[in-house]
XYZ file of C-alpha atoms in Angstrom:
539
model
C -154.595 -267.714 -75.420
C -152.075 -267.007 -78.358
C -154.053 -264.581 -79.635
C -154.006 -262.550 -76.322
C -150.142 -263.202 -75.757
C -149.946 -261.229 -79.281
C -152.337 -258.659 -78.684
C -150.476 -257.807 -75.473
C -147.026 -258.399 -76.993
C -148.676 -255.337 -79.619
C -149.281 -253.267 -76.720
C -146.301 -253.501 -75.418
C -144.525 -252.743 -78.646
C -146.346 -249.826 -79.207
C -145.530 -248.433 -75.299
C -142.271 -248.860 -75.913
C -141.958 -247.058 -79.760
C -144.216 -244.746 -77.297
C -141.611 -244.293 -74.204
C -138.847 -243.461 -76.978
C -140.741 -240.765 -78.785
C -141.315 -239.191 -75.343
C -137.123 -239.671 -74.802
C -136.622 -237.927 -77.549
C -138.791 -235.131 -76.911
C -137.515 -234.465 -73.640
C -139.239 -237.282 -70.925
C -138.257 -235.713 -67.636
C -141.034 -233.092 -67.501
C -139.797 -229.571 -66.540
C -142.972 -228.566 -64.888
C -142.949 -224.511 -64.791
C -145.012 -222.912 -62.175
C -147.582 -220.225 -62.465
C -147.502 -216.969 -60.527
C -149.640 -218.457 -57.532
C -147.751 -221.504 -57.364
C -144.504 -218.651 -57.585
C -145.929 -216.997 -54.613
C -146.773 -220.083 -52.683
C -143.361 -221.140 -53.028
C -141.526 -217.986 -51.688
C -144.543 -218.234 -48.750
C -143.134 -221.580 -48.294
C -139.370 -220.690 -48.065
C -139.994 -217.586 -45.989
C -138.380 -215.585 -49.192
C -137.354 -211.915 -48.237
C -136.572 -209.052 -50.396
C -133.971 -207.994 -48.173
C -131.761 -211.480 -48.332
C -129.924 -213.931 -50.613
C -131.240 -217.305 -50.489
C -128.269 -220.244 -51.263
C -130.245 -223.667 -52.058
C -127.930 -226.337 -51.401
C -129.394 -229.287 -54.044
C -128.007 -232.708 -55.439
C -128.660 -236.414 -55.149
C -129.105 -237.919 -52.099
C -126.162 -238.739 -50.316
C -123.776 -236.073 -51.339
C -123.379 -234.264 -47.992
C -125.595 -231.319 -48.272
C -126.377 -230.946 -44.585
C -122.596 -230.902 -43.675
C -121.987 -228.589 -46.305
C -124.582 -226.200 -44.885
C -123.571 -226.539 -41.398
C -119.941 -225.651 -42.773
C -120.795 -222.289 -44.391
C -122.626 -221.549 -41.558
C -119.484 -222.401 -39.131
C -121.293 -224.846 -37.492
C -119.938 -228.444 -36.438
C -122.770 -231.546 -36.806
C -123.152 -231.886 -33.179
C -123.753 -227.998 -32.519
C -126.994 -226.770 -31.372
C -128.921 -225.636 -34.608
C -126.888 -227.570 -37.187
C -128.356 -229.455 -40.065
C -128.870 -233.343 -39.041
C -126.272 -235.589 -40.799
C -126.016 -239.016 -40.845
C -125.134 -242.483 -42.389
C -128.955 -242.996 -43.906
C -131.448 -240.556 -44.890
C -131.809 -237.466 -42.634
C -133.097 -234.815 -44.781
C -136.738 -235.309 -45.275
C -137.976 -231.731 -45.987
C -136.737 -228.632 -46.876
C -135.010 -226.625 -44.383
C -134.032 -222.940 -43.697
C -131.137 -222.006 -41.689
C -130.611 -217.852 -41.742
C -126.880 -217.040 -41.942
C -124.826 -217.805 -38.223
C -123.814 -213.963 -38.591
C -126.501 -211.481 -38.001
C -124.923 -209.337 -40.367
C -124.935 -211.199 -43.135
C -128.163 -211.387 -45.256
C -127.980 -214.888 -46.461
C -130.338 -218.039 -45.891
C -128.983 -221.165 -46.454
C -131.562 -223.989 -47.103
C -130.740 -227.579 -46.718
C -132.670 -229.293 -49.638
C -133.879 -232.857 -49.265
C -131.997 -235.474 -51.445
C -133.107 -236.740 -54.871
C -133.278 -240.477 -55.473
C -134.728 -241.547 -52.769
C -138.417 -242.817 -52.110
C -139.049 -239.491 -50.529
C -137.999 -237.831 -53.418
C -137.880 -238.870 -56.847
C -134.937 -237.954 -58.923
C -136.744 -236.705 -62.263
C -139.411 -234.414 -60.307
C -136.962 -233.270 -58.467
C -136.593 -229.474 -58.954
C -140.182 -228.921 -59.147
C -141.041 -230.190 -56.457
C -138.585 -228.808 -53.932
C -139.457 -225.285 -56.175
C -136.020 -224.628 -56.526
C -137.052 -222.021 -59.122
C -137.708 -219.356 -56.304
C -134.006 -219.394 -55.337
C -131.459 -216.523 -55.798
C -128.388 -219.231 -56.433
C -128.204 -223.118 -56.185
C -125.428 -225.092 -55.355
C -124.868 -228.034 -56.885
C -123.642 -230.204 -54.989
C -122.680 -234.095 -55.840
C -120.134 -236.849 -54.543
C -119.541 -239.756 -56.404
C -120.684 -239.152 -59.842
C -122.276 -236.244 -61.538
C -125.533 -237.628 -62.422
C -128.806 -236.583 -64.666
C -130.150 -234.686 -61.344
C -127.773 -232.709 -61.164
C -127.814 -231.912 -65.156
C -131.430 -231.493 -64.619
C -130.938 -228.855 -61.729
C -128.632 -226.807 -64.044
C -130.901 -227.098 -67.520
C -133.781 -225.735 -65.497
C -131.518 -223.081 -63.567
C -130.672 -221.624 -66.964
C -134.458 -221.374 -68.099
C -135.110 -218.891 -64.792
C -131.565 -217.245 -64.780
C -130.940 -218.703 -61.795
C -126.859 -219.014 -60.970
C -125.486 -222.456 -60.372
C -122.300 -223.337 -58.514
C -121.269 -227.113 -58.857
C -119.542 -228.546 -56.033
C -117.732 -231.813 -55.235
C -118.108 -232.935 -51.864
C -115.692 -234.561 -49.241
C -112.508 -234.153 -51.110
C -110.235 -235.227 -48.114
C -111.992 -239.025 -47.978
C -112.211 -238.901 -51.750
C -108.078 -238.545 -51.601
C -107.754 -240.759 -49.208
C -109.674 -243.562 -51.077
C -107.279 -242.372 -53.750
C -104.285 -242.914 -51.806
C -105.682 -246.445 -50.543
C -105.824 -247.551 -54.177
C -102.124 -246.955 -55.107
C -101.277 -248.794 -52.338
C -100.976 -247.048 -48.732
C -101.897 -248.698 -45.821
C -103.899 -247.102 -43.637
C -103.668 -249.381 -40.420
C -99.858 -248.408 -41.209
C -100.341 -245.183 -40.153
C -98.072 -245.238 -37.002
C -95.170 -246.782 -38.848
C -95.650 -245.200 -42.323
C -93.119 -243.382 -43.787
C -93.395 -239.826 -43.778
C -92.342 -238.646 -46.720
C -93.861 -242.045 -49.181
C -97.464 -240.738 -47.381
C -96.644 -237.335 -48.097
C -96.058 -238.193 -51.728
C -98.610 -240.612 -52.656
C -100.726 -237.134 -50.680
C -99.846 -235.407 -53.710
C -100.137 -237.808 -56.347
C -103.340 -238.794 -54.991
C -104.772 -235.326 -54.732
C -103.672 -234.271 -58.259
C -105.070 -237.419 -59.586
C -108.303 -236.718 -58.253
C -108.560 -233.357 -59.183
C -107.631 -233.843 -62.803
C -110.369 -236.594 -63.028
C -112.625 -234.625 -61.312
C -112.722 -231.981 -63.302
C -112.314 -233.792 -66.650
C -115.596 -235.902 -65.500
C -117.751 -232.780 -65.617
C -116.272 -231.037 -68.685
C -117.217 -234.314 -70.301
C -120.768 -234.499 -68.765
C -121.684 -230.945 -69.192
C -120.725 -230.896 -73.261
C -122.574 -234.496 -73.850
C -125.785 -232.390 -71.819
C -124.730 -229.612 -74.402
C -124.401 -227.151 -71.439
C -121.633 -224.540 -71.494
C -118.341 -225.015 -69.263
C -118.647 -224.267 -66.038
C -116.339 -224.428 -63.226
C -116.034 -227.149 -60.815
C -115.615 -226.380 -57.011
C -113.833 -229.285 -55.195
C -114.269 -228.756 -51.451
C -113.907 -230.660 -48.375
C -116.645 -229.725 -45.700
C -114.114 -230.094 -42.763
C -111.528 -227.332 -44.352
C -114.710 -224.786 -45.538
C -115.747 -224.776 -41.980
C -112.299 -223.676 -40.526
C -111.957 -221.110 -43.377
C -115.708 -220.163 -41.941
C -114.745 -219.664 -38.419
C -111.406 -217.878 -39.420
C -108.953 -220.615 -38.688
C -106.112 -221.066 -41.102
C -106.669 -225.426 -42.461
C -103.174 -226.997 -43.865
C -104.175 -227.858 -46.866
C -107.250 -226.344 -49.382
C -108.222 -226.708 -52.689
C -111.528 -224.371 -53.807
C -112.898 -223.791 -50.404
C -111.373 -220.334 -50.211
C -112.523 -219.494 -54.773
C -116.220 -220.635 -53.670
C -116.886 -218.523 -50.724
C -115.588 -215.353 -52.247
C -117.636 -216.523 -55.300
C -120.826 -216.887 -53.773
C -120.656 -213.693 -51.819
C -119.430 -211.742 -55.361
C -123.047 -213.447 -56.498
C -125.041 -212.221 -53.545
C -124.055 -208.771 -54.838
C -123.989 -208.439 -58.190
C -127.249 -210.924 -59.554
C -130.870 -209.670 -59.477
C -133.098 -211.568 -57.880
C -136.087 -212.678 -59.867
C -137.283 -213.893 -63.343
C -139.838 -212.066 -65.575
C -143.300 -212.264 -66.137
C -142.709 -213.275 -69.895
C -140.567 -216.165 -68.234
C -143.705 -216.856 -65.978
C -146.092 -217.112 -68.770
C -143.542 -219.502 -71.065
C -143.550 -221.397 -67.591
C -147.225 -222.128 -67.106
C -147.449 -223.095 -70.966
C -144.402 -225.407 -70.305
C -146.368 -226.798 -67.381
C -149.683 -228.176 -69.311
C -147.362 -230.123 -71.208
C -145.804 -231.604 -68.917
C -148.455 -232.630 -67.442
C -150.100 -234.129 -70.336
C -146.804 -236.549 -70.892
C -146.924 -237.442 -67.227
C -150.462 -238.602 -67.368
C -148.983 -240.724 -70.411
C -146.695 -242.445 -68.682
C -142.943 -241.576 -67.830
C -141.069 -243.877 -66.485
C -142.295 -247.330 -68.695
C -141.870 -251.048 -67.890
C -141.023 -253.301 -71.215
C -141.384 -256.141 -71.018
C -138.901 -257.956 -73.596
C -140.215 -259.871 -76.690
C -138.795 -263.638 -76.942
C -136.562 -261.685 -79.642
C -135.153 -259.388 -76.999
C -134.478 -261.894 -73.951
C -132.614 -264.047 -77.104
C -130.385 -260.766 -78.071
C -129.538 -260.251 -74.438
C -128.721 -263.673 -73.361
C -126.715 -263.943 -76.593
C -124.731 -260.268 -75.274
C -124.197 -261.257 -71.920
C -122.614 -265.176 -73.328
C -125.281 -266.661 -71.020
C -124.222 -270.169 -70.791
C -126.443 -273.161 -69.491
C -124.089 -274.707 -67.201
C -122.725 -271.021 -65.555
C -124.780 -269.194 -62.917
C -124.665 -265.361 -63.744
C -124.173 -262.908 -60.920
C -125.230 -259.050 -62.393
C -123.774 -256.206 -59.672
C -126.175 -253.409 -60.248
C -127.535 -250.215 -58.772
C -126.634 -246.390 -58.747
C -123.568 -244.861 -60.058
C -120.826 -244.249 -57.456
C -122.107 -247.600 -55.837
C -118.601 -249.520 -55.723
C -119.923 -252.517 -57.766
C -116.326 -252.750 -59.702
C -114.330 -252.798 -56.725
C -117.266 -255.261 -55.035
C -116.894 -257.469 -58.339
C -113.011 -257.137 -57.789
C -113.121 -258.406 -54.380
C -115.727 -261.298 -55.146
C -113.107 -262.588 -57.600
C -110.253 -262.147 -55.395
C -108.051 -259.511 -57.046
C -107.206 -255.809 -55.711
C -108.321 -252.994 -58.321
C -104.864 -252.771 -59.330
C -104.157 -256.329 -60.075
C -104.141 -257.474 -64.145
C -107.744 -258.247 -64.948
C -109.640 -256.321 -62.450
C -112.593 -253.922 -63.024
C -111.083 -250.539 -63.546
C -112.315 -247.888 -60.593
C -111.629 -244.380 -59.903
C -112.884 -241.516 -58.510
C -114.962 -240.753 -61.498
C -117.225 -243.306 -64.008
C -115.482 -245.444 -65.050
C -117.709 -248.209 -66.044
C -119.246 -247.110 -69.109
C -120.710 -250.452 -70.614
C -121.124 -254.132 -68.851
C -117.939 -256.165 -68.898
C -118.061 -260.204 -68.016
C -115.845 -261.439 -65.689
C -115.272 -265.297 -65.110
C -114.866 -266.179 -61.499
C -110.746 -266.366 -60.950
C -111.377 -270.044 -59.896
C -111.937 -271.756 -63.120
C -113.581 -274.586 -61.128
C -116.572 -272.138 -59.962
C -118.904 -272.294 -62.501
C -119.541 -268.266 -61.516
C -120.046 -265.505 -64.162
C -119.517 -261.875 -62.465
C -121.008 -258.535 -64.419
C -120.188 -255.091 -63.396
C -123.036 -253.127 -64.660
C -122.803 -249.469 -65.615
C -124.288 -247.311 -62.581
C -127.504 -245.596 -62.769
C -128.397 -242.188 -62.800
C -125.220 -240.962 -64.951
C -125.079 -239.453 -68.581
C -124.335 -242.566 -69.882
C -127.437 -244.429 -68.367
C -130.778 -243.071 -67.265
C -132.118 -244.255 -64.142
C -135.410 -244.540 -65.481
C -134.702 -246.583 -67.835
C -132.009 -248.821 -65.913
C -133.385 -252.805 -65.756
C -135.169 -252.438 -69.308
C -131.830 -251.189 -70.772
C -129.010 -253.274 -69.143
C -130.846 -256.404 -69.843
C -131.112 -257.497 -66.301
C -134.018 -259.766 -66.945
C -131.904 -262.462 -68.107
C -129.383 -262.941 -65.178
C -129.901 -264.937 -62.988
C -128.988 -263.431 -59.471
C -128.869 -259.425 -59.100
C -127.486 -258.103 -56.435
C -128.366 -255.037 -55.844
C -125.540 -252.313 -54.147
C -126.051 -249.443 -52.691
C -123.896 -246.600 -51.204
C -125.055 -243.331 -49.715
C -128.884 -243.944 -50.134
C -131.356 -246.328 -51.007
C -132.619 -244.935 -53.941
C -135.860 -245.651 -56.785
C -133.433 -247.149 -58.853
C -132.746 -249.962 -56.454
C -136.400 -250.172 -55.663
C -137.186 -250.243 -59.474
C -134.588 -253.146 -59.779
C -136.683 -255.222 -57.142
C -139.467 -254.664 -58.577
C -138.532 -255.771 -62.076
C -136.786 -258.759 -60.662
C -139.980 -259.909 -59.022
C -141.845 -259.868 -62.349
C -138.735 -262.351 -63.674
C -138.573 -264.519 -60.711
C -134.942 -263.582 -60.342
C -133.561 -263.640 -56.456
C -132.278 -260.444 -55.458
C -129.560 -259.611 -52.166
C -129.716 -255.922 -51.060
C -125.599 -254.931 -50.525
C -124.419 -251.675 -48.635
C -120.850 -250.714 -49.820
C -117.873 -249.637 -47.876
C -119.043 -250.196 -44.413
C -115.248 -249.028 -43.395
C -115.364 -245.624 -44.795
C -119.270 -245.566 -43.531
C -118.016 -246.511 -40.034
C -114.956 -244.292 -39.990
C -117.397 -240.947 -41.343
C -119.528 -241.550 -38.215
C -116.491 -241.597 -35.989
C -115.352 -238.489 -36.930
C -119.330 -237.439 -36.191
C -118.517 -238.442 -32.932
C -115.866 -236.788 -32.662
C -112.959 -238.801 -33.553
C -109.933 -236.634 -34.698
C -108.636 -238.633 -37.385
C -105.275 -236.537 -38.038
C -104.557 -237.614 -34.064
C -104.116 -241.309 -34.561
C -100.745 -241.529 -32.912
C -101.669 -240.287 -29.481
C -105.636 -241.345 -29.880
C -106.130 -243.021 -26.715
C -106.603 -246.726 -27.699
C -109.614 -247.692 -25.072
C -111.350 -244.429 -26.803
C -110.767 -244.917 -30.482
C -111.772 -248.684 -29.873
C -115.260 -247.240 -27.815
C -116.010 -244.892 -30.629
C -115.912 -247.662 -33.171
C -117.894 -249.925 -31.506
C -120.442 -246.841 -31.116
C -120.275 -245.938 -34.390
C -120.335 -249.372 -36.029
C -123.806 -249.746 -34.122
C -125.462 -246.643 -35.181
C -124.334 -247.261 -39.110
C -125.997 -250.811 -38.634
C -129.016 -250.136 -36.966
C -129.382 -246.992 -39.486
C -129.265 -248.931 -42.725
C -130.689 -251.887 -41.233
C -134.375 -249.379 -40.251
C -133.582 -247.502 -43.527
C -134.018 -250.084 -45.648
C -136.779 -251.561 -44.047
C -139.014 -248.501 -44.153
C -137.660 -248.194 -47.758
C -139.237 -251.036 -48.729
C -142.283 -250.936 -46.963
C -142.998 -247.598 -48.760
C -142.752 -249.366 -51.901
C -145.112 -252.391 -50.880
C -142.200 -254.710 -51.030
C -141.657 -257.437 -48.709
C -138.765 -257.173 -46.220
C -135.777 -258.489 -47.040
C -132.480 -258.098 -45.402
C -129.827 -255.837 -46.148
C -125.938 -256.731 -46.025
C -123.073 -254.706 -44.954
C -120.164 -254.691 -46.254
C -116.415 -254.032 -46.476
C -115.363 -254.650 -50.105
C -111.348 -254.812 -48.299
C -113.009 -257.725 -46.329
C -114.631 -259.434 -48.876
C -111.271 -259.427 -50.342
C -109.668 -260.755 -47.517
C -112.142 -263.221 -46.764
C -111.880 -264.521 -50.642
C -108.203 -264.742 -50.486
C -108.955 -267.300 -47.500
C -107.321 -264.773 -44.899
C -108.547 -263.548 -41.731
C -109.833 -260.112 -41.345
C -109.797 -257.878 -38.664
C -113.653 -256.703 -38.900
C -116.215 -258.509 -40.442
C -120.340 -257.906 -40.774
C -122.177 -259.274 -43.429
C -119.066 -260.531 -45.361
C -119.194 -264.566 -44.870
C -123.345 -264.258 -44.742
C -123.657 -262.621 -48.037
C -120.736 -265.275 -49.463
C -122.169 -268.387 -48.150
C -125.756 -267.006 -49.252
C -124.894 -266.237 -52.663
C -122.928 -270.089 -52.890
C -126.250 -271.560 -51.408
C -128.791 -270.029 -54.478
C -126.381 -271.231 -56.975
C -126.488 -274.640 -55.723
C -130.194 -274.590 -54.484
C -131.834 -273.107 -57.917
C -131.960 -274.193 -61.057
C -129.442 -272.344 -63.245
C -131.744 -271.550 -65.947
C -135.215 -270.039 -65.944
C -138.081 -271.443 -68.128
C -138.776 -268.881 -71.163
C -142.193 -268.233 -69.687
C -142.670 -264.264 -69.390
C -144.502 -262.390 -66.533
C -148.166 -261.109 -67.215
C -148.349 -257.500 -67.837
C-alpha cells in the first residue's frame, strides 16, 4: 500500500515538473491550419473577395451580439438582430452582411470563450479566426488571457486587432454607485451632485481602463495598442445617424474600422501557411500530452497552503472563487457587512484589483468565519487552467463558487476539483440587480425616462424581466453541468446590495436567493466537521 501511495506520489511529481516545462514553452497550443483546413474555413464563413469581414471575438459574456447588432443599426428586438441575453445565446458562429447594401462588410457574431461550448485556450482555432480581415476584441470586465491569446495569434497572420471595452454607460454607473449615489434617489437627486459624480465617475473609469490594458499588454510583451471604450446603446445611434449626449470612442472606432477596410490586404502568405502547418504538429503532440493537468498536492504542499491561508482548527474557512470580473470582493464585502468604501473592505474597481488572496475575519468576532477573496481566473495574473492547483483551494473548507456573465470551465474545473477533496461547493450568480435592470432595458425599458415611467409599467417589466433572468440561469446552469457529468446542484441569485442589507439586519426591497444562500452557508458550518482528515483522493 505505501509503496503504491509513493509510486503514485512519483507520478504525480513528475506530471507536474512535466505541466511546467510545457508552461514555459508556451502550453496553450496555437494550432496553425494548413491550406485545406484555410479553404474550409473561408467555405465555412462564406468569405468573399469582394468584402471585409469584422469578427467580433472575446470571452463569453462581454456583449458581442449587442455590439454587432449596434454597428449594424439594429436594436435586440429587431427582425434579423443577433440574439442577446442574460445566459448563453451565442452557440455558433454567425454571419450578418452589413444593414447597408452598399457597404461591403460582414459582421460575424463569434461564440463566447469560457464556456463549456467553447473552451477558452482553443479558442481561436477553433472558431478559425485566422481567415478574418480584422477582429475586434472585445471584453467587459477584465482583459483576460483570451483575449491576449486572440491578439498573439492575430499578429502571427497579420491580422488587425481593435480592442474594445464594452457597456461603458453601466460600467459608469456602477462607478457612480460606488462613490456613493443612490440610484432609487433618482427622482429627488440633485442635479448638479449626479452630474458631477457623472464626471468623476466617467474619468475614473476611463483612466483605469486604459491603464489596465497598457499594463496587461506589456506583462504579454505585446506592443501598445489603443483601447476603444464604447457603449453599445450610443454606437447604435451614431449608426443610424442620430446625434447621443454623451460619447467616448464610439465615433474614433467606426471611422477606424472603415480606414482598415480600405487600406489592409486581405490575406497571409504561403510561407506563413507552411510555418502554420509545422506549428500545428506540435501542437498537437503537447495536446496529446496533456494540457490542462490536475496535481494533486503532496502532504508537503496541503501543509504550505494551510500554513498561507492561517488555517485554524476551530475557524471554518469560506474561499470566494471563480472568473475574473466575478464580484467576489464586493460579495466578500457584503458577507461581512461593510460597503466597498468602508475601512477594511476588499478593494473593487472597474479593473483587477485583486491581485493575490487576502483573509478577512468575519466583522463579528463571535462568528468563528474566515472570508478569502481569491484572485479571479482567466487574467494575466492567474491562468485559468491552472486556477484550483494554484490558489490552494484544496484546503478550504467551503468554496463558493461566483459567477457573472457566464458559467464558464473554470467554475466547472473548480467543482470538479472540489469533489476529489470532499469540499461542499454553492454555485453564486452576481449582481442579479444590474442582470435584472440589462433585461429591462431589452424589453424596452427607457432608463433615462424614470421620472415620467409609468409606475404600473416599470413595475410589469421588472417582474417580466426578473423571471426570464431566473429561469435563464436557473436552465443554464443545469445544462452546464450536465455537459460536464456533474450532478445538479442549485444555483443562487444574488444582489451583493442585498446581501448587504440583509447582513446589516435591514430589510430590503428585493430579495432572491439572499437569506437561502445565508442560512445555507450557516447550516454547513454547523453541520460539518470543521476540519477534513489528511486522507488524499485517488488519482
Amino acid at each position: 500500500m505505501a509503496r503504491t501511495a509513493a509510486e503514485e506520489t512519483r507520478k504525480a511529481t513528475e506530471a507536474k515538473e512535466e505541466a511546467e516545462r510545457l508552461l514555459k514553452e508556451g502550453i496553450q497550443p496555437v494550432v496553425t491550419p494548413s491550406p485545406e483546413e484555410l479553404a474550409a474555413a473561408k467555405r465555412r464563413i462564406q468569405y468573399r473577395e469582394d468584402c471585409f469581414h469584422f469578427a467580433v471575438a472575446g470571452i463569453s459574456g462581454s456583449g458581442k451580439s449587442s455590439l454587432v447588432n449596434a454597428f449594424r443599426g439594429l436594436r435586440s428586438r429587431a427582425a434579423g438582430a443577433a440574439a442577446v441575453g442574460v445566459t448563453e445565446t451565442t452557440l455558433q458562429m454567425t454571419r450578418y452582411p452589413d444593414a447597408n447594401p452598399e457597404n461591403p462588410y460582414v459582421w460575424y457574431d463569434i461564440p463566447g470563450a469560457g464556456t463549456l461550448k467553447c473552451r477558452d485556450w482553443q479558442y481561436f482555432n477553433e472558431q478559425g479566426l485566422y481567415v478574418f480581415d480584422c477582429i475586434i476584441v472585445l471584453f467587459d470586465n477584465r482583459f483576460t488571457m483570451t483575449d491576449i491569446a486572440i491578439l498573439v495569434n492575430a499578429r502571427r497572420f497579420n491580422i488587425p486587432t481593435y480592442i474594445v471595452r464594452s457597456k461603458a454607460d453601466q460600467h459608469i454607473r456602477n462607478v457612480m454607485m460606488d462613490m456613493g449615489y443612490d440610484s432609487e434617489g433618482d427622482e429627488e437627486e440633485d442635479v448638479e451632485r449626479r452630474n458631477k459624480l457623472s464626471k468623476a465617475a466617467r474619468k475614473q473609469f476611463i483612466e483605469k481602463t486604459r491603464k489596465s490594458v497598457k499594463a496587461n499588454l506589456e506583462d504579454a510583451n505585446l506592443p501598445d495598442q489603443r483601447v476603444y471604450i464604447v457603449s453599445n446603446n450610443t454606437m447604435l445611434s451614431i449608426v443610424l445617424n442620430k446625434t447621443p449626449k454623451k460619447t467616448i470612442d464610439e465615433v474614433d472606432l467606426l471611422n477606424d474600422l472603415l480606414n482598415e477596410a480600405y487600406t489592409r490586404r486581405r490575406r497571409a502568405t504561403h510561407e506563413e501557411t507552411r510555418k502554420a502547418t509545422e506549428a500545428k504538429e506540435e501542437a498537437e503532440r503537447r495536446l496529446k500530452e496533456g494540457i490542462q493537468p490536475v496535481v494533486t498536492p503532496s502532504p508537503e504542499e496541503l501543509a504550505t497552503a494551510r500554513k498561507r491561508i492561517q488555517y485554524r482548527e476551530d475557524c471554518f474557512h469560506f474561499a470566494v472563487a471563480g472568473i475574473s470580473g466575478g464580484g467576489k470582493s464586493s460579495l466578500v464585502n457584503s458577507f461581512r457587512g461593510l460597503r466597498s468604501r468602508d475601512a477594511g473592505a476588499a478593494a473593487v474597481g472597474v479593473t483587477e484589483t485583486t491581485l493575490q488572496m487576502t483573509r478577512y475575519p468575519d466583522a463579528n468576532p463571535e462568528n468563528p468565519f474566515v472570508w478569502y477573496d481569491i484572485p479571479g481566473a482567466g487574467t494575466l495574473k492567474c491562468r485559468d487552467w491552472q486556477y484550483f492547483n494554484e490558489q490552494g483551494l484544496y484546503v478550504f473548507d467551503c468554496i463558493i463558487v461566483l459567477f457573472d456573465n457566464r458559467f464558464t470551465v473554470t467554475d466547472i474545473a473548480i467543482l470538479v476539483n472540489a469533489r476529489r477533496f470532499n469540499i461542499p461547493t454553492y454555485i453564486v450568480r452576481s449582481k442579479a440587480d444590474q442582470h435584472i435592470r440589462n433585461v429591462m432595458v431589452e424589453k424596452g425599458y427607457d432608463s433615462g425616462g424614470d421620472d415620467e415611467e409609468d409606475l404600473e409599467r416599470r413595475n410589469k417589466l421588472y417582474k417580466a424581466a426578473r423571471k426570464q433572468f431566473i429561469k435563464e440561469t436557473r436552465k443554464s446552469v443545469r445544462a452546464n453541468l450536465e455537459d460536464a457529468n456533474l450532478p445538479d446542484q442549485r444555483v443562487y441569485l444574488v444582489s451583493n446590495t442585498t446581501m448587504l442589507s440583509i447582513v446589516l439586519n435591514k430589510v430590503p426591497k428585493k430579495t432572491i436567493d439572499e437569506v437561502d444562500l445565508l442560512n445555507d452557508l450557516l447550516n454547513q458550518v454547523y453541520s460539518r466537521r470543521v476540519t477534513r482528515s489528511d486522507e488524499m483522493p485517488s488519482t
